[in-house]
């Protein structure tokens, strides 16, 4: 019993340490946002927040720019998630269930696209978006982010569909179900955890994306928060408290979304690893 208690204690301590490491950056942003200039440049770091400085959050939201940035980031992230999942499900199903010439090459090409950095795609995408009048629009960013994250979403869903017994679809085919019906009524409910995991990946990619946003967006009213926060950095000075306050608010939705979907992430990432 003593060994069991020691083992449980060590596990609890280990979990608390990992949680502390993960949460500390968010906590430090909050503390820094509530620190005065004297505290920021003091010899000893301030470890506890000064709640008398909570007005910095109201000041950061006063002109409405920060709320506009957060709204734009949410639109881009949700649009990218919906579009990439909507296209990734049929693409993953086709790669898993249908046989066609170049199937293996298609899967390899999808995998190789993840080795390309975003900076390499900026120039051709800029020319393409300029031709189709997609510059300085949230729609253009949704399309660019979806194109970048779609391959990994499709491959995750393909692996999950590979783990579904084909006998289920054969039974549906006997009842006269078409491929689209089998996909929506048989496969999609069974790969729900993998869809959630892929949605988290797509959401985080679009939420944190900076290269495409800073290149394709010009107007302040269409900038996402990732670009807006960077605009606080000036030649003369940088309002550190305001930057940290907006960054804290920018981080919270992503953390909340992950906490909501975390149980599906683990199940989804392991789905399809072993065929049944």
Short mmCIF file of C-alpha atoms in Angstrom, two decimals:
data_model
loop_
_atom_site.label_atom_id
_atom_site.label_comp_id
_atom_site.label_asym_id
_atom_site.label_seq_id
_atom_site.Cartn_x
_atom_site.Cartn_y
_atom_site.Cartn_z
CA UNK A 1 0.00 0.00 0.00
CA UNK A 2 2.85 2.39 0.76
CA UNK A 3 4.34 1.84 -2.69
CA UNK A 4 0.93 2.43 -4.25
CA UNK A 5 0.51 5.69 -2.36
CA UNK A 6 3.99 6.84 -3.35
CA UNK A 7 3.23 6.04 -6.99
CA UNK A 8 -0.07 7.93 -6.90
CA UNK A 9 1.60 10.88 -5.18
CA UNK A 10 4.35 11.03 -7.79
CA UNK A 11 1.77 10.94 -10.58
CA UNK A 12 -0.23 13.75 -8.99
CA UNK A 13 2.91 15.83 -8.50
CA UNK A 14 3.96 15.16 -12.09
CA UNK A 15 0.54 16.21 -13.41
CA UNK A 16 0.59 19.39 -11.31
CA UNK A 17 4.08 20.27 -12.55
CA UNK A 18 3.08 19.78 -16.19
CA UNK A 19 -0.10 21.79 -15.66
CA UNK A 20 1.91 24.56 -14.01
CA UNK A 21 4.33 24.71 -16.94
CA UNK A 22 1.45 24.79 -19.42
CA UNK A 23 -0.58 27.44 -17.56
CA UNK A 24 2.32 29.68 -16.48
CA UNK A 25 2.65 31.62 -19.80
CA UNK A 26 -1.05 32.52 -19.66
CA UNK A 27 -0.73 33.51 -15.99
CA UNK A 28 2.39 35.58 -16.70
CA UNK A 29 0.59 37.49 -19.45
CA UNK A 30 -2.19 38.29 -16.98
CA UNK A 31 0.28 39.42 -14.29
CA UNK A 32 2.22 41.56 -16.78
CA UNK A 33 -0.97 43.20 -18.04
CA UNK A 34 -1.79 44.22 -14.45
CA UNK A 35 1.69 45.54 -13.65
CA UNK A 36 2.63 49.19 -13.51
CA UNK A 37 5.63 50.57 -15.36
CA UNK A 38 7.57 50.63 -12.11
CA UNK A 39 6.86 46.94 -11.54
CA UNK A 40 7.80 46.04 -15.12
CA UNK A 41 11.27 47.54 -14.84
CA UNK A 42 11.89 46.70 -11.18
CA UNK A 43 14.83 44.53 -10.18
CA UNK A 44 12.50 41.89 -8.69
CA UNK A 45 9.75 40.42 -10.81
CA UNK A 46 6.18 40.74 -9.60
CA UNK A 47 4.63 37.29 -9.22
CA UNK A 48 1.10 38.24 -8.12
CA UNK A 49 -1.36 40.34 -10.15
CA UNK A 50 -2.29 43.81 -9.02
CA UNK A 51 -6.07 43.83 -9.46
CA UNK A 52 -6.18 47.59 -9.05
CA UNK A 53 -4.83 47.77 -12.61
CA UNK A 54 -7.78 45.89 -14.17
CA UNK A 55 -8.66 49.03 -16.07
CA UNK A 56 -6.02 48.12 -18.65
CA UNK A 57 -8.45 45.59 -20.14
CA UNK A 58 -11.17 48.22 -20.46
CA UNK A 59 -8.68 50.62 -22.02
CA UNK A 60 -7.59 47.95 -24.52
CA UNK A 61 -11.21 47.46 -25.59
CA UNK A 62 -12.21 51.12 -25.45
CA UNK A 63 -11.69 52.03 -29.11
CA UNK A 64 -13.20 48.77 -30.39
CA UNK A 65 -10.17 47.76 -32.48
CA UNK A 66 -9.28 44.79 -30.27
CA UNK A 67 -12.84 43.45 -30.43
CA UNK A 68 -12.78 43.81 -34.22
CA UNK A 69 -9.52 41.87 -34.39
CA UNK A 70 -10.88 39.11 -32.18
CA UNK A 71 -14.07 38.92 -34.24
CA UNK A 72 -12.07 38.67 -37.48
CA UNK A 73 -9.87 35.93 -35.99
CA UNK A 74 -12.97 34.02 -34.93
CA UNK A 75 -14.53 34.32 -38.39
CA UNK A 76 -11.32 33.16 -40.07
CA UNK A 77 -10.80 30.25 -37.66
CA UNK A 78 -14.39 29.01 -37.81
CA UNK A 79 -14.54 29.43 -41.60
CA UNK A 80 -11.29 27.52 -42.05
CA UNK A 81 -12.45 24.77 -39.72
CA UNK A 82 -15.82 24.30 -41.43
CA UNK A 83 -14.38 24.44 -44.96
CA UNK A 84 -11.43 22.12 -44.28
CA UNK A 85 -13.62 19.57 -42.49
CA UNK A 86 -16.30 19.79 -45.17
CA UNK A 87 -13.74 19.07 -47.90
CA UNK A 88 -11.56 16.75 -45.84
CA UNK A 89 -14.31 14.21 -45.08
CA UNK A 90 -15.09 13.27 -48.71
CA UNK A 91 -11.40 13.47 -49.66
CA UNK A 92 -10.40 11.17 -46.81
CA UNK A 93 -13.26 8.81 -47.71
CA UNK A 94 -12.19 8.69 -51.35
CA UNK A 95 -8.58 7.92 -50.41
CA UNK A 96 -9.70 5.21 -48.02
CA UNK A 97 -12.46 3.43 -49.92
CA UNK A 98 -12.01 4.00 -53.66
CA UNK A 99 -9.35 2.59 -55.95
CA UNK A 100 -8.16 4.85 -58.74
CA UNK A 101 -5.01 5.53 -60.70
CA UNK A 102 -2.60 7.74 -58.80
CA UNK A 103 -4.20 7.11 -55.41
CA UNK A 104 -0.89 6.50 -53.65
CA UNK A 105 0.71 9.46 -55.42
CA UNK A 106 -2.15 11.70 -54.27
CA UNK A 107 -1.65 10.65 -50.65
CA UNK A 108 2.10 11.24 -50.92
CA UNK A 109 1.59 14.68 -52.49
CA UNK A 110 -0.82 15.63 -49.69
CA UNK A 111 1.81 14.61 -47.16
CA UNK A 112 4.58 16.48 -48.96
CA UNK A 113 2.58 19.72 -48.91
CA UNK A 114 3.05 19.81 -45.14
CA UNK A 115 6.80 20.17 -45.69
CA UNK A 116 6.34 23.46 -47.55
CA UNK A 117 6.63 26.60 -45.40
CA UNK A 118 3.93 29.23 -45.71
CA UNK A 119 6.47 31.84 -46.80
CA UNK A 120 7.17 29.80 -49.93
CA UNK A 121 3.51 30.07 -50.98
CA UNK A 122 3.02 33.78 -50.29
CA UNK A 123 4.13 35.12 -53.70
CA UNK A 124 2.07 32.77 -55.93
CA UNK A 125 -0.95 33.10 -53.64
CA UNK A 126 -0.63 36.89 -53.66
CA UNK A 127 -0.68 36.93 -57.48
CA UNK A 128 -3.63 34.54 -57.54
CA UNK A 129 -5.62 36.49 -54.94
CA UNK A 130 -4.88 39.76 -56.70
CA UNK A 131 -6.31 38.34 -59.93
CA UNK A 132 -9.52 37.14 -58.27
CA UNK A 133 -9.91 40.22 -56.02
CA UNK A 134 -9.44 38.28 -52.79
CA UNK A 135 -6.86 40.57 -51.22
CA UNK A 136 -7.84 42.42 -48.05
CA UNK A 137 -10.77 40.08 -47.40
CA UNK A 138 -11.52 37.49 -44.75
CA UNK A 139 -12.70 35.12 -47.49
CA UNK A 140 -9.23 35.07 -49.01
CA UNK A 141 -7.65 34.19 -45.67
CA UNK A 142 -10.18 31.41 -45.10
CA UNK A 143 -9.37 29.92 -48.51
CA UNK A 144 -5.60 30.22 -47.99
CA UNK A 145 -5.66 28.66 -44.53
CA UNK A 146 -8.04 25.91 -45.65
CA UNK A 147 -5.77 25.00 -48.56
CA UNK A 148 -2.79 24.79 -46.22
CA UNK A 149 -4.47 22.68 -43.52
CA UNK A 150 -6.72 20.50 -45.73
CA UNK A 151 -4.09 17.82 -46.52
CA UNK A 152 -3.41 16.97 -42.88
CA UNK A 153 -7.15 16.99 -42.12
CA UNK A 154 -7.82 14.61 -45.01
CA UNK A 155 -5.03 12.24 -43.96
CA UNK A 156 -6.27 12.15 -40.35
CA UNK A 157 -9.79 11.32 -41.50
CA UNK A 158 -8.50 8.74 -44.00
CA UNK A 159 -6.73 6.92 -41.18
CA UNK A 160 -9.91 6.93 -39.12
CA UNK A 161 -12.04 5.62 -41.99
CA UNK A 162 -9.47 2.89 -42.64
CA UNK A 163 -10.26 1.55 -39.18
CA UNK A 164 -13.99 1.16 -39.91
CA UNK A 165 -14.91 -2.39 -41.01
CA UNK A 166 -16.00 -2.52 -44.63
CA UNK A 167 -18.76 -4.97 -43.66
CA UNK A 168 -20.78 -2.05 -42.32
CA UNK A 169 -20.78 -0.39 -45.73
CA UNK A 170 -21.50 -3.67 -47.46
CA UNK A 171 -24.59 -4.06 -45.30
CA UNK A 172 -25.66 -0.57 -46.25
CA UNK A 173 -25.00 -1.29 -49.92
CA UNK A 174 -27.27 -4.34 -49.71
CA UNK A 175 -30.02 -2.04 -48.41
CA UNK A 176 -29.51 0.20 -51.47
CA UNK A 177 -27.49 3.00 -49.82
CA UNK A 178 -25.39 5.16 -52.11
CA UNK A 179 -21.74 6.08 -51.30
CA UNK A 180 -22.74 9.55 -50.07
CA UNK A 181 -25.40 8.07 -47.81
CA UNK A 182 -22.95 5.53 -46.40
CA UNK A 183 -20.43 8.30 -45.78
CA UNK A 184 -22.87 10.53 -43.92
CA UNK A 185 -24.86 7.92 -42.03
CA UNK A 186 -22.26 5.23 -41.34
CA UNK A 187 -18.76 6.67 -41.44
CA UNK A 188 -19.21 10.22 -40.16
CA UNK A 189 -20.84 9.20 -36.83
CA UNK A 190 -18.09 6.62 -36.26
CA UNK A 191 -15.21 9.02 -36.94
CA UNK A 192 -16.62 11.81 -34.78
CA UNK A 193 -13.56 11.90 -32.47
CA UNK A 194 -11.21 12.15 -35.46
CA UNK A 195 -13.33 14.95 -36.93
CA UNK A 196 -13.04 16.79 -33.61
CA UNK A 197 -9.26 16.32 -33.57
CA UNK A 198 -8.94 17.56 -37.14
CA UNK A 199 -11.19 20.52 -36.31
CA UNK A 200 -8.91 21.49 -33.42
CA UNK A 201 -5.88 21.39 -35.71
CA UNK A 202 -7.62 23.51 -38.35
CA UNK A 203 -8.94 25.99 -35.78
CA UNK A 204 -5.56 26.51 -34.10
CA UNK A 205 -3.77 26.90 -37.42
CA UNK A 206 -6.16 29.61 -38.61
CA UNK A 207 -6.38 31.29 -35.21
CA UNK A 208 -2.59 31.69 -34.87
CA UNK A 209 -1.71 32.22 -38.54
CA UNK A 210 0.33 35.38 -39.20
CA UNK A 211 2.23 35.18 -42.52
CA UNK A 212 -0.81 35.07 -44.82
CA UNK A 213 -2.71 37.59 -42.68
CA UNK A 214 0.02 40.22 -42.63
CA UNK A 215 0.60 39.81 -46.39
CA UNK A 216 -2.97 39.69 -47.73
CA UNK A 217 -4.71 42.10 -45.30
CA UNK A 218 -4.23 45.86 -45.39
CA UNK A 219 -7.21 47.58 -43.78
CA UNK A 220 -7.23 47.71 -39.94
CA UNK A 221 -10.91 46.71 -39.85
CA UNK A 222 -10.17 43.38 -41.54
CA UNK A 223 -7.01 42.49 -39.64
CA UNK A 224 -7.07 39.47 -37.32
CA UNK A 225 -5.75 39.67 -33.78
CA UNK A 226 -2.43 38.03 -34.68
CA UNK A 227 -1.62 41.03 -36.91
CA UNK A 228 -3.31 43.65 -34.74
CA UNK A 229 -1.25 42.76 -31.68
CA UNK A 230 1.96 43.11 -33.68
CA UNK A 231 0.90 46.64 -34.65
CA UNK A 232 1.28 47.76 -31.04
CA UNK A 233 5.06 47.53 -31.41
CA UNK A 234 6.25 51.05 -32.22
CA UNK A 235 9.50 52.80 -33.00
CA UNK A 236 9.35 55.03 -29.93
CA UNK A 237 7.67 52.76 -27.39
CA UNK A 238 5.45 49.74 -26.90
CA UNK A 239 2.53 49.67 -24.42
CA UNK A 240 3.49 46.38 -22.81
CA UNK A 241 0.45 46.21 -20.53
CA UNK A 242 -1.95 46.77 -23.42
CA UNK A 243 -0.16 44.20 -25.57
CA UNK A 244 -0.35 41.61 -22.82
CA UNK A 245 -4.00 42.39 -22.10
CA UNK A 246 -5.01 41.91 -25.73
CA UNK A 247 -2.77 38.84 -26.04
CA UNK A 248 -4.41 37.35 -22.94
CA UNK A 249 -7.87 37.87 -24.42
CA UNK A 250 -6.63 36.48 -27.74
CA UNK A 251 -5.39 33.31 -26.04
CA UNK A 252 -8.49 32.56 -23.97
CA UNK A 253 -10.85 31.48 -26.83
CA UNK A 254 -8.28 29.06 -28.19
CA UNK A 255 -7.66 27.58 -24.74
CA UNK A 256 -11.39 27.28 -24.11
CA UNK A 257 -11.93 25.57 -27.46
CA UNK A 258 -9.15 23.08 -26.75
CA UNK A 259 -10.42 22.30 -23.24
CA UNK A 260 -13.87 21.66 -24.70
CA UNK A 261 -12.53 19.25 -27.34
CA UNK A 262 -9.53 17.74 -25.56
CA UNK A 263 -11.14 14.37 -24.85
CA UNK A 264 -11.92 14.02 -28.55
CA UNK A 265 -8.40 15.03 -29.56
CA UNK A 266 -6.74 12.06 -27.85
CA UNK A 267 -9.33 9.60 -29.13
CA UNK A 268 -9.25 11.06 -32.62
CA UNK A 269 -5.48 11.11 -33.01
CA UNK A 270 -5.26 7.42 -32.06
CA UNK A 271 -8.24 6.34 -34.18
CA UNK A 272 -7.10 4.41 -37.22
CA UNK A 273 -3.66 3.69 -35.77
CA UNK A 274 -4.62 0.00 -35.51
CA UNK A 275 -6.98 -1.55 -38.02
CA UNK A 276 -9.80 -3.58 -36.58
#
